[in-house]
Tab-separated table of C-alpha atoms and ligand atoms in Angstrom:
chain	number	residue	atom	x	y	z
A	1	MET	CA	-0.955	-27.490	17.370
A	2	SER	CA	1.122	-25.901	20.093
A	3	ASN	CA	-0.053	-24.563	23.360
A	4	ARG	CA	0.668	-21.394	25.236
A	5	VAL	CA	0.451	-20.905	28.978
A	6	SER	CA	0.792	-17.316	30.213
A	7	ILE	CA	1.549	-16.525	33.886
A	8	ASP	CA	1.910	-13.289	35.691
A	9	PRO	CA	2.995	-13.890	39.298
A	10	LEU	CA	1.043	-10.749	40.244
A	11	ARG	CA	-2.139	-12.057	38.815
A	12	VAL	CA	-3.276	-13.767	42.038
A	13	ILE	CA	-6.507	-15.706	42.557
A	14	ALA	CA	-6.189	-16.272	46.336
A	15	PRO	CA	-4.129	-17.919	48.970
A	16	ILE	CA	-4.164	-21.704	48.764
A	17	ASP	CA	-5.299	-23.401	51.936
A	18	ALA	CA	-3.171	-26.460	52.580
A	19	ARG	CA	-6.267	-28.128	54.038
A	20	VAL	CA	-7.253	-29.052	50.397
A	21	PHE	CA	-4.781	-31.825	50.919
A	22	GLY	CA	-7.004	-33.332	53.591
A	23	GLY	CA	-8.128	-36.928	53.929
A	24	PHE	CA	-10.982	-39.036	55.287
A	25	ALA	CA	-11.075	-42.240	57.164
A	26	GLU	CA	-14.227	-44.167	57.900
A	27	HIS	CA	-15.117	-47.347	59.848
A	28	LEU	CA	-15.724	-49.211	56.625
A	29	GLY	CA	-14.107	-52.298	55.229
A	30	ARG	CA	-10.321	-52.269	55.890
A	31	CYS	CA	-9.878	-48.576	56.222
A	32	ILE	CA	-9.533	-48.535	60.000
A	33	TYR	CA	-9.255	-52.245	60.925
A	34	GLY	CA	-6.531	-53.775	58.788
A	35	GLY	CA	-5.549	-50.480	57.336
A	36	ILE	CA	-4.663	-47.712	59.837
A	37	TYR	CA	-5.090	-50.008	62.856
A	38	ASP	CA	-3.790	-53.524	62.833
A	39	PRO	CA	-2.471	-54.570	66.166
A	40	GLY	CA	-1.802	-58.066	65.031
A	41	SER	CA	0.397	-56.975	62.185
A	42	PRO	CA	4.290	-57.178	62.592
A	43	ARG	CA	4.205	-53.743	60.961
A	44	ALA	CA	2.155	-52.164	63.712
A	45	ASP	CA	3.701	-49.919	66.366
A	46	ALA	CA	2.949	-50.188	70.106
A	47	GLU	CA	-0.432	-48.497	69.661
A	48	GLY	CA	-1.425	-50.869	66.785
A	49	ILE	CA	-0.951	-48.215	64.048
A	50	ARG	CA	0.540	-49.681	60.863
A	51	SER	CA	3.940	-47.959	60.594
A	52	ASP	CA	4.175	-48.514	56.830
A	53	VAL	CA	0.718	-46.876	56.288
A	54	LEU	CA	1.689	-43.982	58.542
A	55	ALA	CA	4.951	-43.535	56.553
A	56	ALA	CA	3.059	-43.595	53.159
A	57	LEU	CA	0.398	-41.132	54.463
A	58	LYS	CA	3.071	-38.756	55.736
A	59	ARG	CA	4.278	-38.412	52.225
A	60	LEU	CA	0.831	-36.949	51.372
A	61	ARG	CA	1.303	-34.213	54.019
A	62	MET	CA	-2.397	-34.242	55.007
A	63	PRO	CA	-3.084	-31.329	57.334
A	64	VAL	CA	-6.496	-32.646	58.322
A	65	VAL	CA	-8.311	-36.015	58.443
A	66	ARG	CA	-12.160	-36.372	58.753
A	67	TYR	CA	-13.495	-39.287	60.775
A	68	PRO	CA	-15.444	-41.587	61.609
A	69	GLY	CA	-17.711	-41.443	58.634
A	70	GLY	CA	-19.327	-41.124	56.180
A	71	ASN	CA	-22.526	-43.085	56.245
A	72	PHE	CA	-21.068	-44.988	59.250
A	73	VAL	CA	-21.381	-41.937	61.554
A	74	SER	CA	-25.129	-41.730	61.121
A	75	GLY	CA	-25.518	-44.795	63.299
A	76	TYR	CA	-22.496	-44.344	65.518
A	77	ARG	CA	-22.383	-43.975	69.310
A	78	TRP	CA	-19.124	-42.278	70.165
A	79	ARG	CA	-19.286	-43.646	73.821
A	80	ASP	CA	-18.963	-47.153	72.425
A	81	GLY	CA	-15.494	-46.329	71.185
A	82	VAL	CA	-13.837	-44.905	74.326
A	83	GLY	CA	-12.656	-46.484	77.586
A	84	PRO	CA	-11.134	-49.884	78.302
A	85	ARG	CA	-11.124	-51.856	75.087
A	86	GLN	CA	-12.330	-55.090	76.786
A	87	GLU	CA	-15.490	-53.230	77.801
A	88	ARG	CA	-16.363	-51.789	74.443
A	89	PRO	CA	-19.385	-53.228	72.762
A	90	THR	CA	-19.596	-54.904	69.366
A	91	ARG	CA	-22.525	-53.516	67.476
A	92	MET	CA	-24.369	-54.192	64.255
A	93	GLU	CA	-23.378	-51.544	61.825
A	94	LEU	CA	-26.254	-50.712	59.479
A	95	ALA	CA	-24.602	-48.285	56.981
A	96	TRP	CA	-22.251	-50.919	55.560
A	97	HIS	CA	-23.915	-53.987	57.147
A	98	ASP	CA	-20.927	-55.054	59.159
A	99	LEU	CA	-20.003	-55.629	62.819
A	100	GLU	CA	-18.299	-52.832	64.553
A	101	PRO	CA	-15.950	-53.881	67.365
A	102	ASN	CA	-15.231	-50.367	68.601
A	103	THR	CA	-11.585	-51.220	69.437
A	104	PHE	CA	-10.588	-47.985	67.681
A	105	GLY	CA	-12.421	-44.778	68.625
A	106	THR	CA	-12.034	-41.102	69.202
A	107	ASN	CA	-8.875	-41.263	71.374
A	108	GLU	CA	-7.055	-43.610	69.127
A	109	PHE	CA	-8.074	-41.492	66.145
A	110	VAL	CA	-6.660	-38.348	67.736
A	111	ALA	CA	-3.431	-40.193	68.611
A	112	PHE	CA	-3.189	-41.393	65.025
A	113	CYS	CA	-3.626	-37.842	63.798
A	114	ARG	CA	-0.904	-36.575	66.034
A	115	LYS	CA	1.467	-39.187	64.708
A	116	LEU	CA	0.536	-38.145	61.141
A	117	GLY	CA	0.880	-34.457	61.948
A	118	ALA	CA	-2.779	-33.846	60.897
A	119	GLN	CA	-5.578	-32.077	62.652
A	120	PRO	CA	-8.530	-34.354	63.591
A	121	TYR	CA	-11.927	-33.434	62.073
A	122	ILE	CA	-14.917	-35.199	63.594
A	123	ALA	CA	-18.339	-35.684	61.945
A	124	VAL	CA	-21.106	-36.117	64.563
A	125	ASN	CA	-24.065	-38.381	64.251
A	126	ALA	CA	-27.009	-36.360	62.979
A	127	GLY	CA	-28.715	-39.529	61.633
A	128	ASP	CA	-30.014	-41.510	64.525
A	129	GLY	CA	-27.999	-39.485	67.102
A	130	ASP	CA	-29.144	-36.489	69.043
A	131	MET	CA	-27.804	-33.130	69.913
A	132	ARG	CA	-27.032	-34.055	73.497
A	133	GLU	CA	-24.800	-36.824	72.235
A	134	ALA	CA	-23.038	-34.389	69.840
A	135	ARG	CA	-22.407	-31.726	72.538
A	136	ASP	CA	-21.218	-34.437	74.936
A	137	TRP	CA	-18.705	-35.548	72.358
A	138	VAL	CA	-17.367	-31.982	72.088
A	139	GLU	CA	-17.194	-31.712	75.897
A	140	TYR	CA	-15.443	-35.097	76.242
A	141	ALA	CA	-12.983	-34.289	73.581
A	142	ASN	CA	-12.250	-30.589	74.270
A	143	GLY	CA	-13.558	-29.828	77.778
A	144	THR	CA	-11.359	-28.187	80.387
A	145	GLN	CA	-13.850	-27.733	83.271
A	146	ASP	CA	-14.315	-30.144	86.140
A	147	THR	CA	-17.164	-32.100	84.648
A	148	SER	CA	-17.881	-35.795	84.687
A	149	LEU	CA	-17.214	-36.060	80.953
A	150	VAL	CA	-13.853	-34.381	81.286
A	151	LYS	CA	-13.034	-36.639	84.225
A	152	LEU	CA	-14.082	-39.592	82.069
A	153	ARG	CA	-11.594	-38.528	79.401
A	154	LYS	CA	-8.893	-38.237	81.972
A	155	GLN	CA	-9.747	-41.605	83.428
A	156	HIS	CA	-9.318	-42.999	79.865
A	157	GLY	CA	-5.787	-41.708	79.941
A	158	TYR	CA	-6.161	-38.321	78.164
A	159	GLU	CA	-5.351	-35.628	80.718
A	160	ALA	CA	-5.083	-32.801	78.200
A	161	PRO	CA	-8.084	-31.732	76.039
A	162	HIS	CA	-7.744	-32.852	72.479
A	163	GLY	CA	-8.671	-29.413	71.102
A	164	ILE	CA	-10.483	-30.767	68.110
A	165	ARG	CA	-11.165	-27.763	66.026
A	166	TYR	CA	-13.322	-29.060	63.118
A	167	TRP	CA	-16.712	-30.702	63.643
A	168	SER	CA	-19.355	-31.401	61.011
A	169	ILE	CA	-22.949	-31.938	61.757
A	170	GLY	CA	-24.113	-35.069	59.957
A	171	ASN	CA	-23.032	-36.704	56.732
A	172	GLU	CA	-24.813	-36.694	53.403
A	173	VAL	CA	-28.118	-36.007	55.132
A	174	ASP	CA	-29.571	-35.154	51.702
A	175	GLY	CA	-29.247	-38.870	50.557
A	176	PRO	CA	-32.064	-41.400	51.008
A	177	TRP	CA	-29.282	-43.960	51.679
A	178	GLN	CA	-28.388	-42.165	54.842
A	179	ILE	CA	-29.529	-43.487	58.232
A	180	GLY	CA	-31.786	-40.573	59.268
A	181	PHE	CA	-32.089	-38.878	55.844
A	182	LYS	CA	-33.380	-35.368	56.238
A	183	THR	CA	-35.494	-33.040	54.230
A	184	PRO	CA	-34.014	-29.578	53.651
A	185	GLU	CA	-36.223	-28.198	56.392
A	186	GLU	CA	-35.381	-31.025	58.847
A	187	TYR	CA	-31.707	-30.582	58.289
A	188	ALA	CA	-31.791	-26.801	58.577
A	189	ARG	CA	-33.542	-27.100	62.041
A	190	THR	CA	-31.235	-30.002	63.137
A	191	TYR	CA	-28.093	-28.057	62.110
A	192	THR	CA	-29.196	-24.986	63.910
A	193	GLU	CA	-29.973	-26.746	67.195
A	194	PHE	CA	-26.897	-28.986	67.104
A	195	ALA	CA	-24.586	-26.073	66.208
A	196	LYS	CA	-25.965	-23.907	69.049
A	197	VAL	CA	-25.206	-26.377	71.777
A	198	MET	CA	-21.924	-27.585	70.259
A	199	LYS	CA	-20.625	-24.031	70.025
A	200	TRP	CA	-21.916	-23.235	73.523
A	201	THR	CA	-19.961	-26.245	74.793
A	202	ASP	CA	-16.825	-25.056	73.041
A	203	PRO	CA	-16.937	-21.643	71.274
A	204	SER	CA	-13.580	-22.242	69.558
A	205	ILE	CA	-14.843	-25.078	67.387
A	206	GLU	CA	-15.540	-24.568	63.626
A	207	LEU	CA	-18.620	-26.182	62.224
A	208	VAL	CA	-19.075	-27.754	58.859
A	209	ALA	CA	-22.640	-28.143	57.475
A	210	ALA	CA	-23.445	-31.139	55.322
A	211	GLY	CA	-24.441	-29.180	52.121
A	212	VAL	CA	-24.685	-31.287	48.962
A	213	SER	CA	-24.012	-34.849	48.027
A	214	LEU	CA	-26.998	-35.590	45.784
A	215	TRP	CA	-26.716	-33.174	42.921
A	216	ASP	CA	-30.375	-33.443	42.010
A	217	ARG	CA	-32.834	-30.691	41.099
A	218	HIS	CA	-33.336	-29.806	44.757
A	219	TRP	CA	-29.750	-29.016	45.779
A	220	VAL	CA	-29.932	-25.260	45.110
A	221	GLU	CA	-33.026	-24.902	47.235
A	222	ARG	CA	-31.464	-27.109	49.964
A	223	VAL	CA	-28.420	-24.898	50.280
A	224	GLN	CA	-30.583	-21.748	50.248
A	225	LEU	CA	-32.850	-22.968	52.931
A	226	LEU	CA	-29.884	-24.074	55.063
A	227	MET	CA	-28.241	-20.700	54.732
A	228	GLU	CA	-31.512	-18.860	55.436
A	229	HIS	CA	-31.829	-20.793	58.779
A	230	ALA	CA	-28.271	-21.190	59.880
A	231	ALA	CA	-25.762	-19.058	58.082
A	232	PRO	CA	-24.502	-17.354	61.185
A	233	LEU	CA	-23.639	-20.821	62.653
A	234	ILE	CA	-21.998	-22.228	59.535
A	235	ASP	CA	-18.182	-22.005	59.209
A	236	TYR	CA	-17.826	-24.238	56.155
A	237	LEU	CA	-20.297	-25.635	53.681
A	238	ALA	CA	-19.532	-29.280	52.731
A	239	ILE	CA	-20.081	-30.752	49.359
A	240	HIS	CA	-19.288	-34.198	48.166
A	241	TRP	CA	-18.768	-36.001	44.793
A	242	TYR	CA	-17.343	-39.181	43.325
A	243	VAL	CA	-16.470	-39.478	39.621
A	244	GLY	CA	-15.364	-42.399	37.344
A	245	ASN	CA	-15.043	-43.552	33.849
A	246	SER	CA	-18.282	-45.467	33.872
A	247	ARG	CA	-21.963	-44.988	33.183
A	248	GLU	CA	-22.814	-45.498	36.757
A	249	ARG	CA	-20.791	-42.477	37.753
A	250	GLY	CA	-22.577	-40.303	35.171
A	251	TYR	CA	-20.010	-40.697	32.447
A	252	ARG	CA	-19.857	-42.789	29.250
A	253	ASP	CA	-18.499	-46.267	29.670
A	254	ASP	CA	-14.818	-46.326	28.985
A	255	ASP	CA	-14.748	-43.064	26.978
A	256	PHE	CA	-11.420	-41.444	27.850
A	257	ALA	CA	-12.355	-38.047	26.342
A	258	SER	CA	-15.642	-37.890	28.313
A	259	TYR	CA	-13.769	-38.819	31.393
A	260	MET	CA	-11.211	-36.189	30.924
A	261	ALA	CA	-13.985	-33.617	30.543
A	262	VAL	CA	-14.818	-34.208	34.258
A	263	SER	CA	-12.872	-30.926	34.758
A	264	GLU	CA	-16.033	-29.060	33.509
A	265	LYS	CA	-18.263	-30.777	36.011
A	266	ILE	CA	-15.958	-30.042	38.890
A	267	ASP	CA	-15.640	-26.415	37.804
A	268	ASP	CA	-19.431	-26.300	37.564
A	269	MET	CA	-20.003	-27.768	41.085
A	270	LEU	CA	-17.444	-25.503	42.702
A	271	GLY	CA	-18.540	-22.411	40.803
A	272	ALA	CA	-22.211	-23.024	41.353
A	273	THR	CA	-21.830	-23.661	45.085
A	274	SER	CA	-19.620	-20.577	45.661
A	275	GLY	CA	-22.141	-18.645	43.572
A	276	ILE	CA	-25.029	-19.648	45.812
A	277	VAL	CA	-23.012	-18.834	48.904
A	278	ARG	CA	-22.355	-15.392	47.343
A	279	ALA	CA	-25.967	-14.832	46.420
A	280	MET	CA	-27.115	-15.830	49.945
A	281	ARG	CA	-24.443	-13.603	51.590
A	282	SER	CA	-25.853	-10.743	49.635
A	283	ALA	CA	-29.402	-11.594	50.407
A	284	LEU	CA	-28.745	-12.174	54.112
A	285	LYS	CA	-26.330	-9.294	54.398
A	286	LEU	CA	-23.689	-11.654	55.805
A	287	GLU	CA	-20.403	-9.860	56.395
A	288	ARG	CA	-18.271	-13.015	56.177
A	289	THR	CA	-18.113	-15.521	53.421
A	290	ILE	CA	-18.654	-19.178	54.001
A	291	PRO	CA	-15.854	-21.333	52.468
A	292	ILE	CA	-16.410	-24.633	50.800
A	293	ALA	CA	-15.151	-27.935	52.209
A	294	VAL	CA	-15.198	-30.661	49.572
A	295	ASP	CA	-14.904	-33.066	52.497
A	296	GLU	CA	-15.364	-36.150	50.377
A	297	TRP	CA	-14.141	-36.420	46.763
A	298	ASN	CA	-12.538	-39.085	44.684
A	299	VAL	CA	-12.755	-41.487	41.771
A	300	TRP	CA	-15.032	-44.420	42.674
A	301	TYR	CA	-16.294	-47.209	40.433
A	302	ARG	CA	-18.063	-49.315	43.078
A	303	ALA	CA	-16.180	-52.273	41.521
A	304	ASP	CA	-15.778	-54.178	44.747
A	305	ALA	CA	-18.596	-56.587	44.936
A	306	GLU	CA	-17.753	-57.628	48.481
A	307	GLY	CA	-18.782	-54.204	49.721
A	308	ARG	CA	-15.359	-53.359	51.057
A	309	LEU	CA	-15.014	-50.541	48.539
A	310	GLU	CA	-11.541	-51.554	47.451
A	311	GLU	CA	-10.737	-50.067	44.136
A	312	THR	CA	-7.823	-50.446	41.762
A	313	PHE	CA	-7.018	-47.129	40.135
A	314	ASN	CA	-5.349	-46.594	36.851
A	315	LEU	CA	-3.386	-43.840	35.045
A	316	GLU	CA	-6.539	-42.068	33.750
A	317	ASP	CA	-7.762	-41.938	37.414
A	318	ALA	CA	-4.505	-40.375	38.472
A	319	LEU	CA	-5.011	-37.645	35.742
A	320	VAL	CA	-8.489	-36.966	37.169
A	321	VAL	CA	-7.009	-36.673	40.675
A	322	ALA	CA	-4.469	-34.164	39.307
A	323	MET	CA	-7.390	-32.226	37.637
A	324	HIS	CA	-9.103	-31.972	41.033
A	325	PHE	CA	-6.151	-30.228	42.536
A	326	ASN	CA	-6.013	-27.936	39.513
A	327	ALA	CA	-9.706	-27.077	40.115
A	328	PHE	CA	-9.132	-26.581	43.814
A	329	PHE	CA	-6.322	-24.093	43.093
A	330	ARG	CA	-8.429	-22.248	40.428
A	331	HIS	CA	-11.241	-22.020	43.006
A	332	ALA	CA	-8.810	-21.224	45.835
A	333	ALA	CA	-10.862	-18.175	46.824
A	334	SER	CA	-13.777	-20.372	47.932
A	335	VAL	CA	-12.348	-23.893	48.576
A	336	LYS	CA	-10.612	-23.993	51.937
A	337	MET	CA	-10.663	-27.746	52.708
A	338	ALA	CA	-10.969	-30.859	50.615
A	339	ASN	CA	-10.729	-34.392	51.884
A	340	ILE	CA	-9.858	-37.224	49.583
A	341	ALA	CA	-12.242	-40.168	50.367
A	342	GLN	CA	-10.657	-42.248	51.607
A	343	ILE	CA	-7.051	-42.664	52.766
A	344	VAL	CA	-6.356	-46.428	53.251
A	345	ASN	CA	-7.827	-49.488	51.456
A	346	VAL	CA	-11.285	-47.996	50.904
A	347	ILE	CA	-11.335	-46.069	47.644
A	348	ALA	CA	-7.845	-45.134	48.654
A	349	PRO	CA	-4.357	-44.082	47.419
A	350	VAL	CA	-2.712	-46.483	49.873
A	351	MET	CA	-3.506	-50.177	49.982
A	352	THR	CA	-2.241	-52.628	52.512
A	353	THR	CA	-1.212	-56.232	52.135
A	354	SER	CA	0.158	-58.437	54.836
A	355	ASP	CA	3.537	-57.649	53.393
A	356	GLY	CA	3.384	-53.934	53.140
A	357	VAL	CA	1.661	-51.118	51.144
A	358	ILE	CA	0.844	-50.544	47.449
A	359	LEU	CA	0.936	-46.918	46.255
A	360	GLN	CA	-1.944	-46.685	43.814
A	361	THR	CA	-1.653	-44.396	40.793
A	362	THR	CA	-3.714	-41.759	42.503
A	363	PHE	CA	-1.052	-41.585	45.226
A	364	HIS	CA	1.371	-39.923	42.946
A	365	PRO	CA	-0.495	-36.759	41.916
A	366	PHE	CA	-1.519	-36.238	45.472
A	367	GLU	CA	2.025	-36.495	46.722
A	368	LEU	CA	3.372	-34.321	43.868
A	369	TYR	CA	0.851	-31.535	44.345
A	370	ALA	CA	1.083	-31.597	48.144
A	371	SER	CA	4.840	-31.472	48.108
A	372	THR	CA	5.305	-28.801	45.472
A	373	ALA	CA	2.400	-26.402	45.706
A	374	GLY	CA	3.029	-22.835	46.738
A	375	ASP	CA	0.908	-20.755	49.095
A	376	THR	CA	-0.785	-18.639	46.369
A	377	ALA	CA	-3.002	-19.645	43.412
A	378	LEU	CA	-2.299	-17.784	40.202
A	379	ASP	CA	-4.711	-16.965	37.420
A	380	VAL	CA	-3.225	-18.697	34.386
A	381	HIS	CA	-4.242	-18.040	30.837
A	382	TRP	CA	-3.838	-20.894	28.401
A	383	ASP	CA	-4.833	-21.890	24.954
A	384	GLY	CA	-3.943	-24.309	22.205
A	385	ALA	CA	-5.129	-27.747	21.131
A	386	THR	CA	-8.772	-28.739	21.825
A	387	PHE	CA	-10.847	-31.869	22.026
A	388	SER	CA	-14.551	-32.529	21.907
A	389	THR	CA	-16.883	-35.033	23.547
A	390	PRO	CA	-20.602	-35.825	22.965
A	391	GLU	CA	-21.253	-33.373	25.758
A	392	PHE	CA	-18.629	-30.628	25.333
A	393	ASP	CA	-17.149	-28.783	22.325
A	394	ALA	CA	-13.585	-27.445	22.022
A	395	LEU	CA	-12.211	-28.098	25.466
A	396	ARG	CA	-8.571	-27.345	25.856
A	397	VAL	CA	-6.436	-30.522	25.799
A	398	LEU	CA	-4.304	-29.127	28.685
A	399	ASP	CA	-5.880	-28.721	32.114
A	400	VAL	CA	-3.614	-26.216	33.956
A	401	SER	CA	-3.102	-24.472	37.291
A	402	ALA	CA	-0.203	-22.614	38.840
A	403	THR	CA	0.895	-21.588	42.344
A	404	LEU	CA	3.560	-19.292	43.704
A	405	ASP	CA	5.548	-19.857	46.906
A	406	ARG	CA	5.882	-16.284	47.872
A	407	GLU	CA	8.694	-16.718	50.345
A	408	ARG	CA	10.904	-18.933	48.159
A	409	LYS	CA	9.802	-17.076	44.943
A	410	GLN	CA	9.060	-20.455	43.383
A	411	LEU	CA	6.509	-21.037	40.667
A	412	ALA	CA	4.813	-24.395	40.283
A	413	VAL	CA	2.880	-24.946	37.025
A	414	TYR	CA	0.720	-28.068	36.735
A	415	LEU	CA	-0.156	-29.384	33.261
A	416	VAL	CA	-2.455	-32.357	32.590
A	417	ASN	CA	-2.112	-33.490	29.000
A	418	ARG	CA	-5.471	-35.045	28.256
A	419	SER	CA	-4.585	-36.319	24.916
A	420	LEU	CA	-4.474	-40.079	24.440
A	421	ASP	CA	-1.748	-40.100	21.811
A	422	GLN	CA	-0.375	-36.676	21.126
A	423	THR	CA	2.634	-34.919	22.678
A	424	GLN	CA	1.663	-31.365	23.408
A	425	THR	CA	4.395	-28.875	22.732
A	426	THR	CA	3.765	-26.179	25.208
A	427	THR	CA	5.399	-22.704	25.711
A	428	ILE	CA	5.206	-21.319	29.274
A	429	GLU	CA	5.481	-17.575	29.140
A	430	LEU	CA	6.315	-15.597	32.311
A	431	GLN	CA	4.540	-12.274	31.657
A	432	ARG	CA	6.429	-10.583	34.440
A	433	GLY	CA	9.942	-11.503	35.679
A	434	ARG	CA	12.302	-14.222	34.510
A	435	PHE	CA	13.013	-17.742	35.221
A	436	ALA	CA	15.862	-17.768	37.672
A	437	ASP	CA	18.266	-20.577	36.401
A	438	GLY	CA	16.493	-23.807	35.897
A	439	GLY	CA	13.912	-25.823	37.743
A	440	ASP	CA	12.615	-29.324	38.178
A	441	LEU	CA	10.264	-31.159	36.025
A	442	HIS	CA	8.223	-33.975	37.476
A	443	VAL	CA	6.182	-36.198	35.157
A	444	ILE	CA	3.559	-38.761	36.156
A	445	ASN	CA	2.905	-41.296	33.380
A	446	GLY	CA	2.623	-44.985	32.597
A	447	PRO	CA	2.612	-47.192	29.488
A	448	HIS	CA	-1.039	-46.675	28.819
A	449	VAL	CA	-4.152	-45.095	30.494
A	450	LYS	CA	-5.366	-48.371	31.985
A	451	ALA	CA	-2.045	-49.045	33.688
A	452	ALA	CA	-2.444	-49.697	37.365
A	453	ASN	CA	-0.133	-50.260	40.324
A	454	THR	CA	-0.925	-53.669	41.929
A	455	ALA	CA	0.932	-56.176	43.990
A	456	LEU	CA	2.299	-57.714	40.780
A	457	THR	CA	3.051	-54.427	39.020
A	458	PRO	CA	3.574	-51.875	41.800
A	459	ASP	CA	5.455	-49.310	39.739
A	460	GLN	CA	3.646	-49.091	36.391
A	461	VAL	CA	2.624	-45.580	37.142
A	462	GLY	CA	5.049	-43.302	38.990
A	463	VAL	CA	6.878	-40.016	38.925
A	464	ARG	CA	10.048	-39.225	36.962
A	465	SER	CA	11.947	-36.029	37.829
A	466	HIS	CA	14.722	-34.177	36.058
A	467	HIS	CA	16.319	-30.763	35.927
A	468	VAL	CA	15.352	-28.321	33.176
A	469	ASP	CA	17.381	-25.292	32.170
A	470	ALA	CA	15.389	-22.054	31.726
A	471	HIS	CA	16.587	-18.570	31.152
A	472	GLY	CA	14.594	-15.506	30.095
A	473	ASN	CA	10.932	-15.599	30.313
A	474	THR	CA	9.806	-18.488	28.164
A	475	LEU	CA	10.330	-22.212	28.369
A	476	THR	CA	9.014	-24.813	25.821
A	477	LEU	CA	8.202	-28.318	26.978
A	478	ASP	CA	6.908	-31.361	25.183
A	479	LEU	CA	4.223	-32.828	27.370
A	480	GLU	CA	3.829	-36.543	26.978
A	481	PRO	CA	0.355	-38.024	26.072
A	482	HIS	CA	-1.796	-38.836	29.095
A	483	SER	CA	0.536	-37.340	31.655
A	484	VAL	CA	0.654	-34.909	34.496
A	485	THR	CA	3.656	-32.488	34.454
A	486	ALA	CA	4.739	-30.226	37.288
A	487	LEU	CA	7.243	-27.504	36.519
A	488	VAL	CA	8.730	-26.257	39.740
A	489	ILE	CA	11.033	-23.280	39.099
A	490	PRO	CA	12.335	-20.253	40.913
A	491	VAL	CA	11.389	-16.874	39.349
A	492	GLY	CA	13.142	-13.571	39.706
B	501	AHR	O1	-16.683	-42.771	51.181
B	501	AHR	C1	-17.658	-43.798	51.009
B	501	AHR	C2	-19.063	-43.220	51.277
B	501	AHR	O2	-19.393	-42.318	50.215
B	501	AHR	C3	-19.199	-42.448	52.520
B	501	AHR	O3	-19.466	-43.191	53.714
B	501	AHR	C4	-20.470	-41.608	52.171
B	501	AHR	O4	-20.465	-40.418	52.891
B	501	AHR	C5	-20.394	-41.383	50.683
B	501	AHR	O5	-21.539	-41.752	50.086
């Protein structure tokens, strides 16, 4: 059966916020130490940042990076990580049961972000930390007045304020695994009081509330209560999830079709969260909306028994990462930030070895989408072949999104072919305007869905690109089984 994708460049969903290509780095395993920061490595620059890691991450064009956790932040003292390195304390770290040397901290993180071209986004400790500590962190980082914390920052070598715009209050406070887990009522009160003093310290900051990470039967009530208490102080509502082709992650073990149906769950979580925000806006007579920040998302199997959270991703995981971006574009009206968790070594698209970096399969869809997406999400209609799973009936084999770069008049159509063995012949119809000349076709694929990029086989899954001719208003493509295709083409 053939497929038809219909696109009208005037049928707009919303502007796409480039912050959906954000990242997340935590003091965990080899993400910071031995990943981003590795002063002993011949590949490190003068500040100890791995140049090869930086170069790989630059290809992902991350506009924002969240730090320092994660679960880690719920036991973190930011003061431990500033000032002369030889005076910084080593602490027991209870979130991941490790030792934290504190040789990398706030200032080093900001310097890393500047090198990357990303905005720093800090999560404060609302686990075993207090609001005084949180507001002091804002003052230390952003303060301009003649206070002792500002003097301290200057003494540490940072004369100019860092101007950190994004701050979140706590991490996954809804999870019993969290240091300082909070009931909905406790978090609503904590959020309100932290937010007040943090905003009073620097009114220009934007605050992210830790909304949902445990999608249990209480999550709706939790968000409702949080909004009732604190809506005027919330700039973004954060939600987290991790998926994977395993029973542990809520899917059937090694069932490709069920795993591909994850698109439905992603759509549900985004749709339901934005629905609650809308309902509460109406109930509370809020004039502004509260955008969603999916500030942790990824595929995660918890396969690494050593607790370093080092995962090897395969082609099917890359398809799932692509489907995440399709979903973020389709929900562009409400999703204004998303941060892949994490960026280096820990559940990450970039892995380090002593010799260099490995680009995991999931690196490729991230780079492809980040480098080709336009500024506007389009509302695509598509139909054609379907598949079913024990949970879902007649899902479309293709998972699709489209964007328009308004200035360059360039369309990007993203098509994930979720068939294991069938080429999908697909006609893309431009319902208004014409394809101007030809465009570029980029295809991510590999020999089979379990293909992975490792030190021995670094290029099993990659991107192939070629030119396609297109005239008139239709273009027919043969989409390879288990692939991601991006058609990037000017329209007139
Ligand atoms: O990214 C790994 C962990 O996953 C984070 O520390 C935590 O927030 C989430 O549970």
